[in-house]
Amino acid sequence: MTRLYNDPADFREELIEGFVAAYGRLVQRVPNASGVMVRAPQPDKVAVIIGGGSGHYPAFCGYVGPGLATAAVMGNIFSAPSAEQVYRVTKAVAGAAGVLYSYGNYSGDVLNFDMAQMRCEDEGMDVRTVLVTDDVASAPRGQEEERRGIAGDFYVFKLAGASAARGDNLDEVERLALKTNARTRSFGVAFAGCTLPGQRAPLFTVDAGQMELGLGVHGEPGISTGEMRPAREVADLLLDTLLADVPEGAGSRVAVMLNGLGSTKYEELFVLYKDVHRRLLAEGLELHDPIVNEMVTSLDMAGCSLSLLWLDDELAPLLDAPCTTPAYTIG
Amino acid sequence: MTRLYNDPADFREELIEGFVAAYGRLVQRVPNASGVMVRAPQPDKVAVIIGGGSGHYPAFCGYVGPGLATAAVMGNIFSAPSAEQVYRVTKAVAGAAGVLYSYGNYSGDVLNFDMAQMRCEDEGMDVRTVLVTDDVASAPRGQEEERRGIAGDFYVFKLAGASAARGDNLDEVERLALKTNARTRSFGVAFAGCTLPGQRAPLFTVDAGQMELGLGVHGEPGISTGEMRPAREVADLLLDTLLADVPEGAGSRVAVMLNGLGSTKYEELFVLYKDVHRRLLAEGLELHDPIVNEMVTSLDMAGCSLSLLWLDDELAPLLDAPCTTPAYTIG
Amino acid sequence: MTRMESTTNAQQVVRLWLANALALVGEHEEELGRLDAAAGDGDHGTTMVRGLRAANAAVTDAKGSAGELLAQAGAAFSDAAGGASGALVGMWITTIGQRLGDGPYDLPALLEAVQAGTNRVARLGKAQPGDKTVLDALTPFLAALEAQAAAGASLGDGWRAALPAAEQGAAATREMVARRGRSAKLGERSLGHADPGAVSMCYLLRAAADAFDRAGDE
Amino acid sequence: MTRMESTTNAQQVVRLWLANALALVGEHEEELGRLDAAAGDGDHGTTMVRGLRAANAAVTDAKGSAGELLAQAGAAFSDAAGGASGALVGMWITTIGQRLGDGPYDLPALLEAVQAGTNRVARLGKAQPGDKTVLDALTPFLAALEAQAAAGASLGDGWRAALPAAEQGAAATREMVARRGRSAKLGERSLGHADPGAVSMCYLLRAAADAFDRAGDE
Ligand SMILES: Nc1ncnc2c1ncn2[C@@H]1O[C@H](COP(=O)(O)OP(=O)(O)O)[C@@H](O)[C@H]1O
Ligand SMILES: Nc1ncnc2c1ncn2[C@@H]1O[C@H](COP(=O)(O)OP(=O)(O)O)[C@@H](O)[C@H]1O
Ligand SMILES: [Mg+2]
Ligand SMILES: [Mg+2]
Ligand SMILES: [Mg+2]
Ligand SMILES: [Mg+2]
């Protein structure tokens, strides 16, 4: 339940102000816009602009900083930012090297980012978009481009940001972001819904002894309901689903991220991860720098998602490349 | 509510196994002990050993790594580790430079760490202890050494770890840790209790429209109960309490940490931080690298705490020194 | 009223419409949130209210024709609301304003403008009637409005007479499986609840009918 | 029984005691957790059960005198239980075992051993009777046990006769404000609930009485 706020209508504005006040050493507010950007944008490099509704911290603003995203456009809780705000943020950071938009594939985000992109293109800017579509629960195989983006967001942002930071051109940043997305799969479960600021009831409830399969990161209920199970069976459920959907050309090296949605806490995630890890090794996979943390949350929703990114020799160094952001730093 | 586990009796063991599986690139398990340590202990440097019950991640194991703690002893959920485990971890990492124990001031932790310390001293090791006592709610002024340790743990660990990492001797590491603790104050509020693995009822409940003042990080209820208020009044309440308890010799430079207990999420913390920041500036304080994050949690308890560390020229560089741990990295 | 007589009168109707819309949608904010929560993210009520507040603020002191006011209101709505409905409903309002321009403001002109706005929503959202969206209120409404225009109805009467078609259309979304927007991911789970965007559109259309009446009375 | 006749008999009593204690504390695990949650962290039930499981496992195949078994059981208890009660109760058991050694195992010897264990707990925990701790069960129990010994009671009878003193002592903690341990931080808020450590100690003492009886019957 969201409890700390003043007027719910001011939530986004106060959140941005507080965030920039806390992390002013790394980020700055985009003047006159609902967004934040790196302190020193580099006009000769591709600008990677991410964004979406609020309520997913560290996504999106927590991933802005050298080596990761150039800027984040911040909507209200669970609402895509408007095209106007996307446009303003783009104008503030775009340089000659062009712009990559990357965000989860949701109707509202696509509509608003697309309108901003058209406006920027009309002004002569080179803007590309890579939608994140990692959630296997949201559309069947063969319709991958219909899928929504959940925790896989992080991998696509990280690799695109690393590519841009080392000076790759826009074609290359776009290609690597597309490739990362194509090789990322996620699946999640939820145990309880979250409550929006100012509201009393959660967005959905889960009966005792049940869990929701195929969560969304906006408090949407799952795609189906199943029986709650011990951690080791949850690990198998997550992995059975993901391993039934291995992307084309996947090798045996895989980055793995177990993401907490908000109130399924770290200790539980580690207990679950124990079995995830064992099983991945038993499947003959080589694991690259696992992450067990809250990476893309859904307010205080209870649940978690597991993401796999099948790496190769060109993606692995991008994942490992240094970055410094409020929420994620590689030294 | 804690939902992901197998047998609750195996919780700690599975947590350690999962944690080490995930972050094996930074830490390793202490053989035959409930603890983790850096991959390459440096026997010529002071070993900083932290620890306590589980359920507080990133505390304690998440802060093990170069530049921060050398090892963490891990108890069961909310239970201090036994003296035997503290002893084994100490034996695994102690070198000629000696050992600093640092942990929150709780009866169980003190009893067990003290017994281990005596045993190690009997064997000729040089072991010191710095208890963290930052929680102003838990004892009045004048009885500072009776206070318990909450989120201020992080500051004491970080500065002691940085001091040890740069090669300070044990006297100096101890002195700096004591000084950090003496200059750190925290105060917190809670909105809902947490539930232990395998149990159905939370450790305490808070009536609607109420909050608990002076939280513990083990699901203990607060010291008193008050009316729930808008974020800006919560900010004032936290600051009024802390600023009535400024340590001796405090200057005007202060590190600030707004810590989420588990299910009071990041966006709410930023909204609250907005007013904390404004007020601190209005008080004429100079703010050093604020942290708004989950640093010392209490499973999925709802609430937050605010910590202030009054810095000076010898403490500030230690706070800023690089470190690489599963949960906290400064590049 | 048969048509908006003067420029001032038409501007007044726009302001009245937005004020009525905010009142009506505000009354139903929770209901719209609940409908959205059934298969979406629960923000449709707050999103619409936020957008309408901004739209009202934008026209308070604005100058220009009724068409210009609407265009500005739509832009303000989009920016403040965000989300899918911010983009779509804002674009709908803006397009209507652009088409109406300086008038005339009679039923045939309004029919043409709303048609244009609706087409643009369909194009932008890549949605068709039956996909369980705002279009499922707008499409039957337009058909009914066209019939009223063909029969020579006045603006106020024709518009009001077309409302039940919109409401039936919105109600019918209960039996539809979402194919666009957030709830599309839920597939069969979206059955049994009306589409929040279609329901809020009915409030917007009804608020306009009331604005036409009151402006006619004055 | 008046005293444990043989070494085997005494070892049997130790095993019986630990098994009874685990059963009795296990039955009350939730109650102990609730008492601890009132002003502490709610883990006292699980902590005691964990410790007693380990203590039982430690003596299953162990060799040595009853005193040695107890010393090992105490160490295993401490290590598995953790927390304040792990350290204190484990130390109490270990000290009793060390004092008893190879016997004799009669009431005066046990009185002396439990006295020594309790002193050590008080010293380690820096607590006094009245601080709302395990000592508030142990101190009145020891006074009563001493009276029984002075009156020449047998081990089994004397021990059982002293139990009510422990239980009254534990019950009296309800009116005390905690001055040691986690709940000390809660001050006045600790009023109205018995101290979990004092309550669980009563179960340990009662489990011993039952072990003496059953060993006597065999
Ligand atoms: N692609 C689309 N085409 C037409 N209408 C859409 C589309 N996507 C969403 N909608 C409409 O928007 C409504 C949801 O609006 P809202 O909840 O405010 O936005 P969001 O989905 O971004 O949270 C849906 O009920 C539907 O009527
Ligand atoms: N310093 C102390 N001296 C004596 N007894 C203590 C002390 N601290 C705690 N206790 C006892 O331990 C009990 C709590 O045990 P437990 O809940 O298992 O440990 P923890 O407090 O570490 O969670 C208290 O009820 C009290 O009887
Ligand atoms: Mg939304
Ligand atoms: Mg405890
Ligand atoms: Mg919505
Ligand atoms: Mg306890």
GROMACS .gro file of N, CA, C and O in nm, chain B residues 76 78-80 82 84-85 106-108 111-112 115 138 146 148 196 199-200 203 212 218 220-225, chain D residues 30 37-43 46-47 50 78-84 87-88 91 124-125 181-182 185-186 189:
model
  224
  407ASN      N    1   1.984  -1.692   1.176
  407ASN     CA    2   1.851  -1.716   1.121
  407ASN      C    3   1.774  -1.586   1.119
  407ASN      O    4   1.818  -1.485   1.172
  409PHE      N    5   1.608  -1.283   1.201
  409PHE     CA    6   1.595  -1.203   1.323
  409PHE      C    7   1.663  -1.265   1.445
  409PHE      O    8   1.637  -1.223   1.558
  410SER      N    9   1.746  -1.367   1.425
  410SER     CA   10   1.817  -1.426   1.540
  410SER      C   11   1.966  -1.406   1.522
  410SER      O   12   2.022  -1.441   1.418
  411ALA      N   13   2.031  -1.356   1.625
  411ALA     CA   14   2.176  -1.339   1.620
  411ALA      C   15   2.241  -1.473   1.587
  411ALA      O   16   2.193  -1.578   1.628
  413SER      N   17   2.515  -1.766   1.631
  413SER     CA   18   2.572  -1.820   1.755
  413SER      C   19   2.718  -1.781   1.767
  413SER      O   20   2.785  -1.749   1.669
  415GLU      N   21   2.955  -1.975   1.820
  415GLU     CA   22   3.032  -2.073   1.744
  415GLU      C   23   3.051  -2.027   1.599
  415GLU      O   24   3.161  -2.036   1.543
  416GLN      N   25   2.945  -1.977   1.539
  416GLN     CA   26   2.954  -1.932   1.400
  416GLN      C   27   3.039  -1.806   1.388
  416GLN      O   28   3.115  -1.789   1.293
  437TYR      N   29   2.215  -0.534   2.004
  437TYR     CA   30   2.102  -0.615   2.050
  437TYR      C   31   2.159  -0.721   2.142
  437TYR      O   32   2.266  -0.777   2.116
  438SER      N   33   2.086  -0.749   2.246
  438SER     CA   34   2.125  -0.844   2.348
  438SER      C   35   2.181  -0.974   2.288
  438SER      O   36   2.291  -1.018   2.324
  439GLY      N   37   2.108  -1.034   2.195
  439GLY     CA   38   2.150  -1.162   2.140
  439GLY      C   39   2.281  -1.151   2.064
  439GLY      O   40   2.367  -1.239   2.073
  442LEU      N   41   2.572  -1.092   2.318
  442LEU     CA   42   2.607  -1.214   2.390
  442LEU      C   43   2.692  -1.306   2.305
  442LEU      O   44   2.796  -1.356   2.348
  443ASN      N   45   2.648  -1.328   2.182
  443ASN     CA   46   2.719  -1.426   2.098
  443ASN      C   47   2.852  -1.374   2.045
  443ASN      O   48   2.952  -1.445   2.046
  446MET      N   49   3.108  -1.369   2.332
  446MET     CA   50   3.164  -1.500   2.366
  446MET      C   51   3.268  -1.541   2.263
  446MET      O   52   3.373  -1.595   2.298
  469SER      N   53   1.538   0.448   2.102
  469SER     CA   54   1.549   0.333   2.191
  469SER      C   55   1.611   0.362   2.327
  469SER      O   56   1.612   0.274   2.414
  477GLU      N   57   2.312   0.266   2.527
  477GLU     CA   58   2.203   0.168   2.540
  477GLU      C   59   2.121   0.152   2.413
  477GLU      O   60   2.038   0.063   2.402
  479ARG      N   61   1.982   0.088   2.038
  479ARG     CA   62   2.003  -0.021   1.943
  479ARG      C   63   2.051   0.034   1.808
  479ARG      O   64   2.042   0.154   1.782
  527LEU      N   65   0.701  -1.367   0.959
  527LEU     CA   66   0.814  -1.459   0.946
  527LEU      C   67   0.778  -1.577   0.856
  527LEU      O   68   0.661  -1.615   0.846
  530GLN      N   69   0.490  -1.843   0.915
  530GLN     CA   70   0.386  -1.795   1.004
  530GLN      C   71   0.280  -1.719   0.925
  530GLN      O   72   0.306  -1.670   0.815
  531ARG      N   73   0.163  -1.710   0.984
  531ARG     CA   74   0.053  -1.648   0.910
  531ARG      C   75   0.025  -1.506   0.954
  531ARG      O   76  -0.022  -1.425   0.877
  534LEU      N   77   0.407  -0.974   1.283
  534LEU     CA   78   0.460  -0.958   1.418
  534LEU      C   79   0.385  -0.849   1.494
  534LEU      O   80   0.373  -0.853   1.615
  543GLU      N   81   0.351   0.365   1.380
  543GLU     CA   82   0.434   0.335   1.495
  543GLU      C   83   0.558   0.423   1.487
  543GLU      O   84   0.624   0.431   1.383
  549HIS      N   85   1.349  -0.551   1.348
  549HIS     CA   86   1.322  -0.694   1.363
  549HIS      C   87   1.174  -0.717   1.381
  549HIS      O   88   1.132  -0.807   1.450
  551GLU      N   89   0.991  -0.554   1.559
  551GLU     CA   90   0.940  -0.508   1.688
  551GLU      C   91   0.845  -0.391   1.662
  551GLU      O   92   0.868  -0.310   1.573
  552PRO      N   93   0.740  -0.380   1.741
  552PRO     CA   94   0.655  -0.262   1.728
  552PRO      C   95   0.735  -0.137   1.766
  552PRO      O   96   0.845  -0.147   1.819
  553GLY      N   97   0.677  -0.020   1.736
  553GLY     CA   98   0.746   0.104   1.771
  553GLY      C   99   0.743   0.130   1.920
  553GLY      O  100   0.683   0.056   1.999
  554ILE      N  101   0.809   0.239   1.958
  554ILE     CA  102   0.814   0.279   2.098
  554ILE      C  103   0.680   0.343   2.138
  554ILE      O  104   0.637   0.334   2.252
  555SER      N  105   0.616   0.407   2.042
  555SER     CA  106   0.484   0.464   2.069
  555SER      C  107   0.404   0.467   1.939
  555SER      O  108   0.456   0.435   1.832
  556THR      N  109   0.278   0.503   1.950
  556THR     CA  110   0.190   0.505   1.834
  556THR      C  111   0.142   0.649   1.810
  556THR      O  112   0.117   0.722   1.904
  910GLU      N  113   0.408  -2.152   1.901
  910GLU     CA  114   0.335  -2.031   1.857
  910GLU      C  115   0.313  -1.933   1.971
  910GLU      O  116   0.327  -1.813   1.955
  917ALA      N  117   0.667  -1.151   2.018
  917ALA     CA  118   0.627  -1.047   1.922
  917ALA      C  119   0.569  -0.926   1.992
  917ALA      O  120   0.572  -0.815   1.940
  918ALA      N  121   0.516  -0.946   2.112
  918ALA     CA  122   0.451  -0.835   2.183
  918ALA      C  123   0.547  -0.719   2.205
  918ALA      O  124   0.509  -0.603   2.194
  919ALA      N  125   0.671  -0.750   2.233
  919ALA     CA  126   0.766  -0.640   2.251
  919ALA      C  127   0.903  -0.673   2.193
  919ALA      O  128   0.995  -0.595   2.202
  920GLY      N  129   0.914  -0.790   2.130
  920GLY     CA  130   1.042  -0.831   2.072
  920GLY      C  131   1.024  -0.864   1.925
  920GLY      O  132   0.947  -0.798   1.856
  921ASP      N  133   1.092  -0.967   1.880
  921ASP     CA  134   1.095  -0.995   1.738
  921ASP      C  135   1.028  -1.125   1.698
  921ASP      O  136   1.040  -1.169   1.585
  922GLY      N  137   0.958  -1.186   1.793
  922GLY     CA  138   0.869  -1.297   1.756
  922GLY      C  139   0.935  -1.430   1.728
  922GLY      O  140   0.868  -1.524   1.686
  923ASP      N  141   1.066  -1.441   1.752
  923ASP     CA  142   1.132  -1.564   1.712
  923ASP      C  143   1.161  -1.660   1.828
  923ASP      O  144   1.227  -1.761   1.808
  926THR      N  145   1.044  -2.036   1.762
  926THR     CA  146   1.124  -2.109   1.663
  926THR      C  147   1.267  -2.125   1.711
  926THR      O  148   1.331  -2.228   1.685
  927THR      N  149   1.320  -2.026   1.780
  927THR     CA  150   1.458  -2.035   1.829
  927THR      C  151   1.472  -2.151   1.927
  927THR      O  152   1.567  -2.231   1.919
  930ARG      N  153   1.438  -2.488   1.746
  930ARG     CA  154   1.560  -2.515   1.669
  930ARG      C  155   1.672  -2.562   1.761
  930ARG      O  156   1.741  -2.660   1.733
  958SER      N  157   2.311  -2.389   2.178
  958SER     CA  158   2.357  -2.252   2.154
  958SER      C  159   2.382  -2.228   2.007
  958SER      O  160   2.341  -2.127   1.950
  959ASP      N  161   2.451  -2.322   1.945
  959ASP     CA  162   2.491  -2.300   1.807
  959ASP      C  163   2.370  -2.297   1.714
  959ASP      O  164   2.360  -2.212   1.627
  960ALA      N  165   2.278  -2.390   1.737
  960ALA     CA  166   2.163  -2.395   1.646
  960ALA      C  167   2.063  -2.284   1.673
  960ALA      O  168   2.004  -2.228   1.581
  961ALA      N  169   2.045  -2.252   1.798
  961ALA     CA  170   1.939  -2.156   1.832
  961ALA      C  171   1.980  -2.014   1.794
  961ALA      O  172   1.904  -1.941   1.731
  962GLY      N  173   2.101  -1.974   1.829
  962GLY     CA  174   2.139  -1.834   1.807
  962GLY      C  175   2.055  -1.743   1.895
  962GLY      O  176   1.977  -1.789   1.979
  963GLY      N  177   2.073  -1.612   1.877
  963GLY     CA  178   1.994  -1.517   1.953
  963GLY      C  179   2.034  -1.513   2.099
  963GLY      O  180   2.129  -1.580   2.142
  964ALA      N  181   1.960  -1.435   2.177
  964ALA     CA  182   1.990  -1.421   2.319
  964ALA      C  183   1.965  -1.552   2.392
  964ALA      O  184   2.046  -1.598   2.472
  967ALA      N  185   2.233  -1.822   2.339
  967ALA     CA  186   2.353  -1.803   2.419
  967ALA      C  187   2.327  -1.837   2.566
  967ALA      O  188   2.404  -1.908   2.630
  968LEU      N  189   2.216  -1.785   2.620
  968LEU     CA  190   2.193  -1.794   2.764
  968LEU      C  191   2.148  -1.934   2.806
  968LEU      O  192   2.204  -1.993   2.900
  971MET      N  193   2.421  -2.187   2.751
  971MET     CA  194   2.523  -2.175   2.855
  971MET      C  195   2.474  -2.234   2.986
  971MET      O  196   2.549  -2.298   3.060
 1004LEU      N  197   2.647  -1.333   3.237
 1004LEU     CA  198   2.656  -1.314   3.092
 1004LEU      C  199   2.557  -1.207   3.044
 1004LEU      O  200   2.592  -1.118   2.967
 1005GLY      N  201   2.435  -1.220   3.093
 1005GLY     CA  202   2.329  -1.131   3.044
 1005GLY      C  203   2.322  -1.001   3.121
 1005GLY      O  204   2.241  -0.914   3.088
 1061GLY      N  205   1.757  -0.721   2.714
 1061GLY     CA  206   1.712  -0.787   2.591
 1061GLY      C  207   1.636  -0.691   2.504
 1061GLY      O  208   1.620  -0.573   2.535
 1062ARG      N  209   1.590  -0.747   2.395
 1062ARG     CA  210   1.529  -0.669   2.290
 1062ARG      C  211   1.412  -0.584   2.337
 1062ARG      O  212   1.395  -0.470   2.297
 1065LYS      N  213   1.396  -0.210   2.497
 1065LYS     CA  214   1.384  -0.085   2.420
 1065LYS      C  215   1.241  -0.034   2.419
 1065LYS      O  216   1.215   0.080   2.389
 1066LEU      N  217   1.147  -0.124   2.443
 1066LEU     CA  218   1.007  -0.087   2.434
 1066LEU      C  219   0.955  -0.031   2.565
 1066LEU      O  220   0.843   0.016   2.572
 1069ARG      N  221   0.589  -0.044   2.707
 1069ARG     CA  222   0.512  -0.127   2.615
 1069ARG      C  223   0.529  -0.275   2.642
 1069ARG      O  224   0.454  -0.356   2.590
   0.00000   0.00000   0.00000
